[in-house]
Tab-separated table of C-alpha atoms in Angstrom:
chain	number	residue	atom	x	y	z
A	260	MET	CA	-0.007	-0.092	-0.188
A	261	SER	CA	1.292	3.507	-1.030
A	262	ARG	CA	1.992	5.616	1.927
A	263	LEU	CA	-0.557	8.487	0.694
A	264	GLY	CA	-3.787	4.978	0.946
A	265	LEU	CA	-2.230	4.713	4.327
A	266	VAL	CA	-3.005	7.807	5.545
A	267	VAL	CA	-6.637	7.837	3.790
A	268	LEU	CA	-7.034	4.725	4.986
A	269	LEU	CA	-6.358	5.750	9.238
A	270	ALA	CA	-8.343	8.875	8.285
A	271	LEU	CA	-10.984	7.325	7.772
A	272	LEU	CA	-10.987	4.517	11.051
A	273	PRO	CA	-12.681	6.575	13.796
A	274	HIS	CA	-15.123	6.769	10.828
A	275	ALA	CA	-15.638	2.442	10.073
A	276	ALA	CA	-18.517	0.403	11.775
A	277	ARG	CA	-17.512	-2.966	12.757
A	278	ALA	CA	-19.003	-5.684	10.192
A	279	ASP	CA	-21.712	-6.224	12.473
A	280	SER	CA	-23.364	-3.325	13.005
A	281	GLN	CA	-26.338	-1.686	11.242
A	282	PRO	CA	-27.537	2.027	10.069
A	283	LEU	CA	-30.157	3.443	13.030
A	284	PRO	CA	-33.307	2.604	11.782
A	285	ALA	CA	-35.926	5.770	10.705
A	286	MET	CA	-38.363	5.754	12.933
A	287	GLY	CA	-40.814	7.803	12.068
A	288	ALA	CA	-40.508	9.010	16.196
A	289	ASP	CA	-42.187	11.815	17.738
A	290	LEU	CA	-39.539	14.713	17.756
A	291	THR	CA	-41.680	17.077	20.339
A	292	GLN	CA	-40.941	14.611	22.484
A	293	VAL	CA	-36.954	14.743	23.309
A	294	SER	CA	-35.070	14.878	25.932
A	295	VAL	CA	-31.990	14.047	27.135
A	296	SER	CA	-29.428	13.419	30.283
A	297	GLY	CA	-25.769	12.612	31.114
A	298	ILE	CA	-23.059	11.714	34.242
A	299	SER	CA	-19.787	14.096	34.091
A	300	SER	CA	-18.919	14.845	30.121
A	301	GLY	CA	-22.232	13.769	29.713
A	302	GLY	CA	-23.758	15.857	31.982
A	303	PHE	CA	-22.382	18.395	31.359
A	304	MET	CA	-23.374	17.441	27.144
A	305	ALA	CA	-26.157	17.247	27.838
A	306	ALA	CA	-26.392	20.492	29.651
A	307	GLN	CA	-25.116	22.529	26.710
A	308	LEU	CA	-26.982	20.088	24.077
A	309	ALA	CA	-30.507	21.188	25.738
A	310	THR	CA	-29.710	24.675	25.908
A	311	ALA	CA	-27.946	25.384	22.263
A	312	TYR	CA	-31.404	23.237	20.059
A	313	SER	CA	-33.467	24.066	23.329
A	314	ALA	CA	-36.290	24.277	20.944
A	315	THR	CA	-35.424	20.304	20.317
A	316	PHE	CA	-35.238	18.974	24.469
A	317	MET	CA	-38.548	19.529	26.454
A	318	GLY	CA	-36.195	17.425	29.854
A	319	VAL	CA	-32.885	17.546	30.856
A	320	GLY	CA	-31.540	15.652	33.195
A	321	VAL	CA	-27.128	16.674	34.782
A	322	ILE	CA	-25.937	14.220	36.664
A	323	ALA	CA	-22.406	15.526	38.346
A	324	ALA	CA	-22.294	18.233	35.675
A	325	GLY	CA	-22.014	22.202	35.691
A	326	PRO	CA	-24.473	24.287	33.794
A	327	TYR	CA	-24.053	25.511	30.130
A	328	TYR	CA	-21.022	27.239	28.730
A	329	CYS	CA	-19.235	26.207	32.307
A	330	ALA	CA	-15.714	26.092	30.872
A	331	GLY	CA	-16.050	30.341	29.836
A	332	THR	CA	-17.137	31.302	33.256
A	333	TYR	CA	-13.740	33.046	33.382
A	334	PRO	CA	-12.927	34.706	29.991
A	335	SER	CA	-9.558	35.217	32.209
A	336	ILE	CA	-7.853	31.445	31.978
A	337	ASP	CA	-8.893	29.208	29.241
A	338	TYR	CA	-11.443	26.810	28.373
A	339	LEU	CA	-9.517	23.703	29.424
A	340	GLN	CA	-8.522	25.938	32.602
A	341	ASN	CA	-12.285	26.347	33.418
A	342	ALA	CA	-13.087	22.607	32.656
A	343	THR	CA	-10.860	21.543	35.007
A	344	THR	CA	-11.477	23.244	38.078
A	345	THR	CA	-13.817	25.661	38.072
A	346	CYS	CA	-15.605	23.198	36.090
A	347	MET	CA	-14.900	19.999	38.928
A	348	SER	CA	-12.925	20.653	41.515
A	349	PRO	CA	-12.572	24.552	42.143
A	350	ALA	CA	-10.785	25.688	45.495
A	351	SER	CA	-14.216	28.624	46.978
A	352	PRO	CA	-17.601	29.042	45.857
A	353	ALA	CA	-15.760	32.439	44.158
A	354	VAL	CA	-14.433	30.149	41.756
A	355	THR	CA	-16.630	27.997	40.851
A	356	ALA	CA	-18.833	27.923	37.998
A	357	ASN	CA	-21.545	30.495	38.352
A	358	ALA	CA	-25.384	29.907	36.493
A	359	THR	CA	-25.562	33.874	36.193
A	360	ALA	CA	-21.883	34.605	33.115
A	361	SER	CA	-23.473	31.167	32.205
A	362	TRP	CA	-27.164	32.896	31.818
A	363	ALA	CA	-26.179	36.038	30.227
A	364	ASN	CA	-23.632	34.162	28.219
A	365	ALA	CA	-26.369	32.227	26.501
A	366	ILE	CA	-28.416	35.016	25.725
A	367	ARG	CA	-25.281	36.874	23.853
A	368	PHE	CA	-24.840	33.297	21.885
A	369	GLU	CA	-28.822	33.547	21.465
A	370	ARG	CA	-28.604	37.188	20.150
A	371	LYS	CA	-25.365	35.732	17.525
A	372	GLY	CA	-27.448	32.985	16.235
A	373	LEU	CA	-25.273	30.986	17.836
A	374	ILE	CA	-28.053	28.964	19.495
A	375	ASP	CA	-32.228	28.039	20.045
A	376	PRO	CA	-33.633	31.132	21.572
A	377	VAL	CA	-33.611	31.083	25.620
A	378	SER	CA	-37.444	31.292	25.885
A	379	ASN	CA	-37.515	27.579	25.207
A	380	LEU	CA	-35.263	26.494	28.842
A	381	ALA	CA	-38.535	28.164	30.348
A	382	ARG	CA	-40.417	25.211	29.470
A	383	GLN	CA	-37.995	22.473	30.669
A	384	HIS	CA	-38.341	19.367	32.761
A	385	VAL	CA	-35.102	19.450	35.050
A	386	TYR	CA	-33.471	16.362	36.706
A	387	VAL	CA	-30.023	17.061	38.690
A	388	PHE	CA	-28.284	15.586	40.531
A	389	SER	CA	-25.307	15.814	43.275
A	390	GLY	CA	-23.466	13.009	45.359
A	391	SER	CA	-23.428	14.017	48.939
A	392	ASN	CA	-19.459	12.157	48.892
A	393	ASP	CA	-18.491	13.979	45.363
A	394	ASN	CA	-15.501	14.256	45.136
A	395	ILE	CA	-14.452	14.432	41.253
A	396	VAL	CA	-17.358	17.148	40.348
A	397	LYS	CA	-17.800	19.123	44.284
A	398	THR	CA	-21.576	19.713	45.135
A	399	MET	CA	-20.939	24.118	44.293
A	400	VAL	CA	-20.487	23.520	40.552
A	401	VAL	CA	-24.066	21.321	40.766
A	402	ASN	CA	-25.957	24.067	42.858
A	403	GLU	CA	-25.213	25.557	39.428
A	404	VAL	CA	-27.910	24.034	37.157
A	405	PRO	CA	-30.648	24.694	39.316
A	406	LYS	CA	-29.808	28.599	39.497
A	407	TYR	CA	-29.181	28.826	35.380
A	408	TYR	CA	-32.782	27.669	35.128
A	409	SER	CA	-34.126	30.038	37.559
A	410	LEU	CA	-33.100	32.151	36.057
A	411	ALA	CA	-34.513	31.049	32.185
A	412	GLY	CA	-37.868	31.496	33.967
A	413	ALA	CA	-38.502	27.851	34.931
A	414	ARG	CA	-41.227	26.770	37.309
A	415	PRO	CA	-39.962	25.376	41.135
A	416	GLY	CA	-42.526	22.666	39.734
A	417	ASN	CA	-40.379	21.400	36.606
A	418	ILE	CA	-36.693	21.584	38.267
A	419	ILE	CA	-36.008	18.504	40.547
A	420	TYR	CA	-32.208	18.465	42.672
A	421	ASP	CA	-31.117	15.604	44.985
A	422	ASN	CA	-27.689	16.198	46.345
A	423	GLN	CA	-28.376	14.154	49.446
A	424	THR	CA	-27.418	10.860	48.347
A	425	ASP	CA	-24.036	9.947	49.961
A	426	ALA	CA	-23.172	9.575	46.526
A	427	GLY	CA	-19.412	9.320	44.916
A	428	HIS	CA	-19.602	10.637	41.387
A	429	SER	CA	-21.474	8.423	39.609
A	430	ILE	CA	-24.904	7.583	37.859
A	431	VAL	CA	-27.017	5.363	40.754
A	432	THR	CA	-28.256	2.156	40.500
A	433	ASP	CA	-30.915	-0.394	42.736
A	434	ASN	CA	-27.808	-3.226	41.659
A	435	PRO	CA	-25.083	-4.604	44.774
A	436	SER	CA	-23.572	-5.437	42.235
A	437	ASP	CA	-22.536	-2.297	41.319
A	438	LEU	CA	-19.540	-0.318	42.917
A	439	ALA	CA	-20.604	0.780	47.225
A	440	CYS	CA	-23.658	4.343	46.485
A	441	PRO	CA	-20.404	6.280	48.421
A	442	ASP	CA	-16.868	5.443	45.658
A	443	ASN	CA	-15.409	7.660	43.569
A	444	GLN	CA	-13.809	5.290	40.876
A	445	SER	CA	-14.201	3.211	37.681
A	446	PRO	CA	-17.111	2.438	36.121
A	447	TYR	CA	-18.914	5.621	38.409
A	448	ILE	CA	-21.921	2.877	38.573
A	449	ASN	CA	-23.471	3.052	42.636
A	450	ASP	CA	-25.600	0.725	43.952
A	451	CYS	CA	-27.898	3.976	46.268
A	452	GLY	CA	-30.767	2.093	46.505
A	453	PHE	CA	-32.658	3.328	43.232
A	454	LYS	CA	-32.660	3.563	39.389
A	455	GLN	CA	-31.610	7.044	38.645
A	456	SER	CA	-32.501	7.205	35.301
A	457	GLN	CA	-36.409	6.392	35.845
A	458	VAL	CA	-35.920	8.947	38.805
A	459	LEU	CA	-34.970	11.589	35.874
A	460	LEU	CA	-37.074	9.837	33.430
A	461	ALA	CA	-40.010	9.616	34.991
A	462	HIS	CA	-39.408	13.559	36.662
A	463	ILE	CA	-39.777	14.485	32.697
A	464	TYR	CA	-42.429	12.478	31.057
A	465	GLY	CA	-44.065	12.656	34.282
A	466	PRO	CA	-47.083	12.013	35.385
A	467	ASN	CA	-48.584	9.166	33.218
A	468	VAL	CA	-45.397	7.496	33.170
A	469	GLN	CA	-45.861	3.439	33.126
A	470	ALA	CA	-44.068	1.363	35.970
A	471	PRO	CA	-40.692	-0.459	34.374
A	472	ALA	CA	-40.733	-3.451	33.361
A	473	ASP	CA	-39.093	-6.104	34.735
A	474	THR	CA	-36.056	-6.982	32.068
A	475	PRO	CA	-35.824	-5.160	28.656
A	476	SER	CA	-37.689	-7.391	25.688
A	477	GLN	CA	-35.585	-6.268	22.959
A	478	ALA	CA	-31.535	-6.540	22.290
A	479	ILE	CA	-29.619	-3.514	22.016
A	480	LEU	CA	-29.031	-2.327	18.612
A	481	ARG	CA	-25.658	-1.570	17.967
A	482	PHE	CA	-25.726	1.628	15.055
A	483	ASN	CA	-22.627	3.140	12.511
A	484	GLN	CA	-22.673	6.219	14.138
A	485	GLY	CA	-19.515	7.041	12.305
A	486	GLU	CA	-22.207	7.657	9.288
A	487	PHE	CA	-22.987	11.174	11.483
A	488	VAL	CA	-19.804	12.543	12.282
A	489	GLN	CA	-17.957	14.792	10.307
A	490	GLY	CA	-15.150	16.676	11.654
A	491	THR	CA	-11.591	14.804	12.451
A	492	ARG	CA	-11.380	15.945	15.728
A	493	THR	CA	-14.683	14.154	17.088
A	494	SER	CA	-13.203	11.349	19.333
A	495	MET	CA	-16.650	10.056	18.323
A	496	ASP	CA	-16.359	6.029	17.935
A	497	SER	CA	-17.221	4.065	14.535
A	498	ASP	CA	-20.243	3.014	17.036
A	499	ALA	CA	-23.310	3.178	18.900
A	500	TYR	CA	-25.902	1.958	20.533
A	501	ALA	CA	-29.693	2.688	21.284
A	502	TYR	CA	-32.712	1.141	22.946
A	503	ILE	CA	-36.130	0.521	20.471
A	504	PRO	CA	-38.269	-1.426	22.014
A	505	SER	CA	-40.766	-3.384	19.545
A	506	VAL	CA	-44.046	-1.140	19.831
A	507	CYS	CA	-41.720	1.984	18.096
A	508	GLN	CA	-42.333	-0.219	15.644
A	509	ARG	CA	-45.901	0.941	14.870
A	510	THR	CA	-46.148	4.203	16.825
A	511	ALA	CA	-44.831	7.364	17.379
A	512	CYS	CA	-42.714	7.108	20.394
A	513	ALA	CA	-40.445	9.630	22.565
A	514	ILE	CA	-36.447	10.054	22.027
A	515	HIS	CA	-34.017	9.622	25.602
A	516	VAL	CA	-30.401	11.101	24.121
A	517	ALA	CA	-28.772	8.924	27.200
A	518	PHE	CA	-24.679	10.077	27.689
A	519	HIS	CA	-21.754	8.246	28.886
A	520	GLY	CA	-18.972	9.847	30.951
A	521	CYS	CA	-15.279	10.272	31.057
A	522	LYS	CA	-14.048	6.888	31.095
A	523	GLN	CA	-17.224	5.130	30.776
A	524	GLY	CA	-18.530	4.772	27.221
A	525	ALA	CA	-18.528	0.919	25.579
A	526	THR	CA	-14.655	0.019	24.386
A	527	VAL	CA	-13.692	0.606	28.253
A	528	ILE	CA	-16.877	-0.586	29.746
A	529	GLY	CA	-18.405	-2.361	27.814
A	530	LYS	CA	-22.346	-2.752	27.545
A	531	ARG	CA	-22.360	-1.893	31.236
A	532	PHE	CA	-24.250	1.851	30.866
A	533	TYR	CA	-26.468	1.315	27.903
A	534	SER	CA	-27.551	-2.197	29.304
A	535	GLY	CA	-27.186	-1.679	32.930
A	536	THR	CA	-28.266	1.793	33.733
A	537	GLY	CA	-32.167	1.070	33.961
A	538	TYR	CA	-33.295	3.612	30.704
A	539	ASN	CA	-34.245	0.401	28.920
A	540	GLU	CA	-36.466	-1.011	31.065
A	541	PHE	CA	-37.997	2.857	31.435
A	542	ALA	CA	-38.620	2.843	27.941
A	543	ASP	CA	-39.908	-0.833	27.158
A	544	THR	CA	-43.519	0.885	28.721
A	545	ASN	CA	-43.545	4.439	28.389
A	546	LYS	CA	-42.879	4.442	24.207
A	547	LEU	CA	-39.191	5.771	24.189
A	548	ILE	CA	-36.533	5.427	22.507
A	549	ILE	CA	-32.619	4.921	24.203
A	550	LEU	CA	-30.094	6.630	22.285
A	551	TYR	CA	-26.598	5.972	22.884
A	552	PRO	CA	-23.964	8.081	21.714
A	553	GLN	CA	-20.018	6.780	22.510
A	554	VAL	CA	-17.532	8.995	22.428
A	555	HIS	CA	-13.935	7.399	23.444
A	556	LYS	CA	-10.411	8.317	23.975
A	557	SER	CA	-7.248	9.695	22.482
A	558	LYS	CA	-3.954	10.345	23.522
A	559	GLY	CA	-2.706	12.746	20.299
A	560	ILE	CA	-5.951	15.027	18.207
A	561	PRO	CA	-7.867	15.483	19.640
A	562	PRO	CA	-6.367	15.249	23.047
A	563	ASN	CA	-9.166	14.028	24.881
A	564	PRO	CA	-7.204	10.842	27.078
A	565	LYS	CA	-10.138	10.167	29.097
A	566	GLY	CA	-12.918	9.576	26.964
A	567	CYS	CA	-15.310	12.238	27.477
A	568	TRP	CA	-18.217	14.520	25.415
A	569	ASP	CA	-16.224	18.034	24.821
A	570	PHE	CA	-17.254	21.138	26.888
A	571	TRP	CA	-14.288	22.603	26.316
A	572	GLY	CA	-13.470	22.745	23.331
A	573	TYR	CA	-11.234	19.267	21.765
A	574	SER	CA	-13.308	19.230	19.282
A	575	SER	CA	-13.233	22.208	17.206
A	576	GLU	CA	-12.044	21.641	13.995
A	577	ASP	CA	-10.277	25.623	14.120
A	578	GLN	CA	-8.419	25.497	17.204
A	579	GLN	CA	-8.758	29.311	17.245
A	580	HIS	CA	-12.848	29.812	17.323
A	581	LYS	CA	-14.421	26.708	18.991
A	582	ASP	CA	-17.806	26.131	18.548
A	583	PHE	CA	-18.586	23.385	21.525
A	584	TYR	CA	-21.408	25.586	23.257
A	585	THR	CA	-23.135	26.546	19.865
A	586	LYS	CA	-25.696	24.690	17.376
A	587	ASN	CA	-21.788	24.653	15.004
A	588	ALA	CA	-20.464	21.862	17.608
A	589	PRO	CA	-18.931	18.654	15.822
A	590	GLN	CA	-20.806	16.430	18.216
A	591	MET	CA	-24.045	18.134	18.708
A	592	LYS	CA	-24.670	18.226	15.212
A	593	ALA	CA	-24.036	14.127	14.647
A	594	ILE	CA	-26.600	14.091	17.594
A	595	MET	CA	-29.083	16.260	15.616
A	596	ALA	CA	-28.716	13.938	12.645
A	597	MET	CA	-28.585	10.863	15.050
A	598	LEU	CA	-32.439	12.070	16.140
A	599	LYS	CA	-33.419	13.258	12.717
A	600	ARG	CA	-32.920	10.067	11.040
A	601	LEU	CA	-35.177	7.850	13.816
A	602	GLY	CA	-37.580	11.092	13.373
A	603	GLN	CA	-38.351	10.414	9.498
A	604	PRO	CA	-40.979	7.520	8.471
A	605	ARG	CA	-40.871	4.255	9.469
A	606	PRO	CA	-39.984	2.083	5.401
A	607	ALA	CA	-43.565	1.375	3.822
A	608	LEU	CA	-43.312	-2.732	4.326
A	609	ALA	CA	-42.039	-2.497	7.605
A	610	SER	CA	-44.666	-0.179	8.601
A	611	SER	CA	-47.455	-2.435	7.574
A	612	ASP	CA	-46.292	-6.040	8.290
A	613	SER	CA	-45.600	-4.813	12.197
A	614	GLN	CA	-49.629	-4.344	11.863
């Protein structure tokens, strides 16, 4: 193989799907009932997506993460320094994330046409969580998320904030085989006696939600994520995952996007996030598709050594003008393209066969 051919092949590998992955199907999903949640960097991504594309999202769950554009809180330091100090372990409340700054920046970006109208935020249903034993993203950071939504005009009843659970940095389950509740270590899935995913989904889609299934009735779909990815710096995997209940073959289901955190993608912990955190059981009985996008670690370009979602700018093609917080952000554009696909009409044959 020529050197040029090798270079081209290596460039294509990140977007090359595995042989057993399938295209993400058109499902005729209800794009008026789309929500998002995430933990850690995935929580920051959920907060970004819910603000930048606020016209699309009617609910958001932010677990162990801070408010929109947290990495831009203090312009005197760069995005990465903000991300690793201001947005994770600030030395004091004086230098933590700041809801007022995030809200002012959101208004500024709307005026520039970079994000959807911020007036949409008032209607969103918001679930926020900070474990009282979390030593990776401090509670003082997470405190700013409900404050941000209050500034946006969200009614108190639209916001749930749990900062009383003795959890470490984790998404919470009731599975005794998961880590102890106060732990702060991989895979960041802790047994605290309740299924957090189902609590947040019930808040977003309530009050008439159905009790979750005991076990999922369908297999997880591995799909070709690469076809939705543009750019060379996204750190997104070639494949991602989705849970699609059988009822969604014949009715318009809602969609929930669930973002894993750092060191929590499928390339690191296998199926534990997309199969073991309770989302799928809720989806089965509530006409809900769960989308599990994936990112992986990279040691070179882009610099993403822990496989985190981008809330400080590594994915921007133009590193002098980072756009990770705008509707032009490469990772968020990929997610929106996946949602568009799920919302497209089901093929006529599939629709008729499923009646």
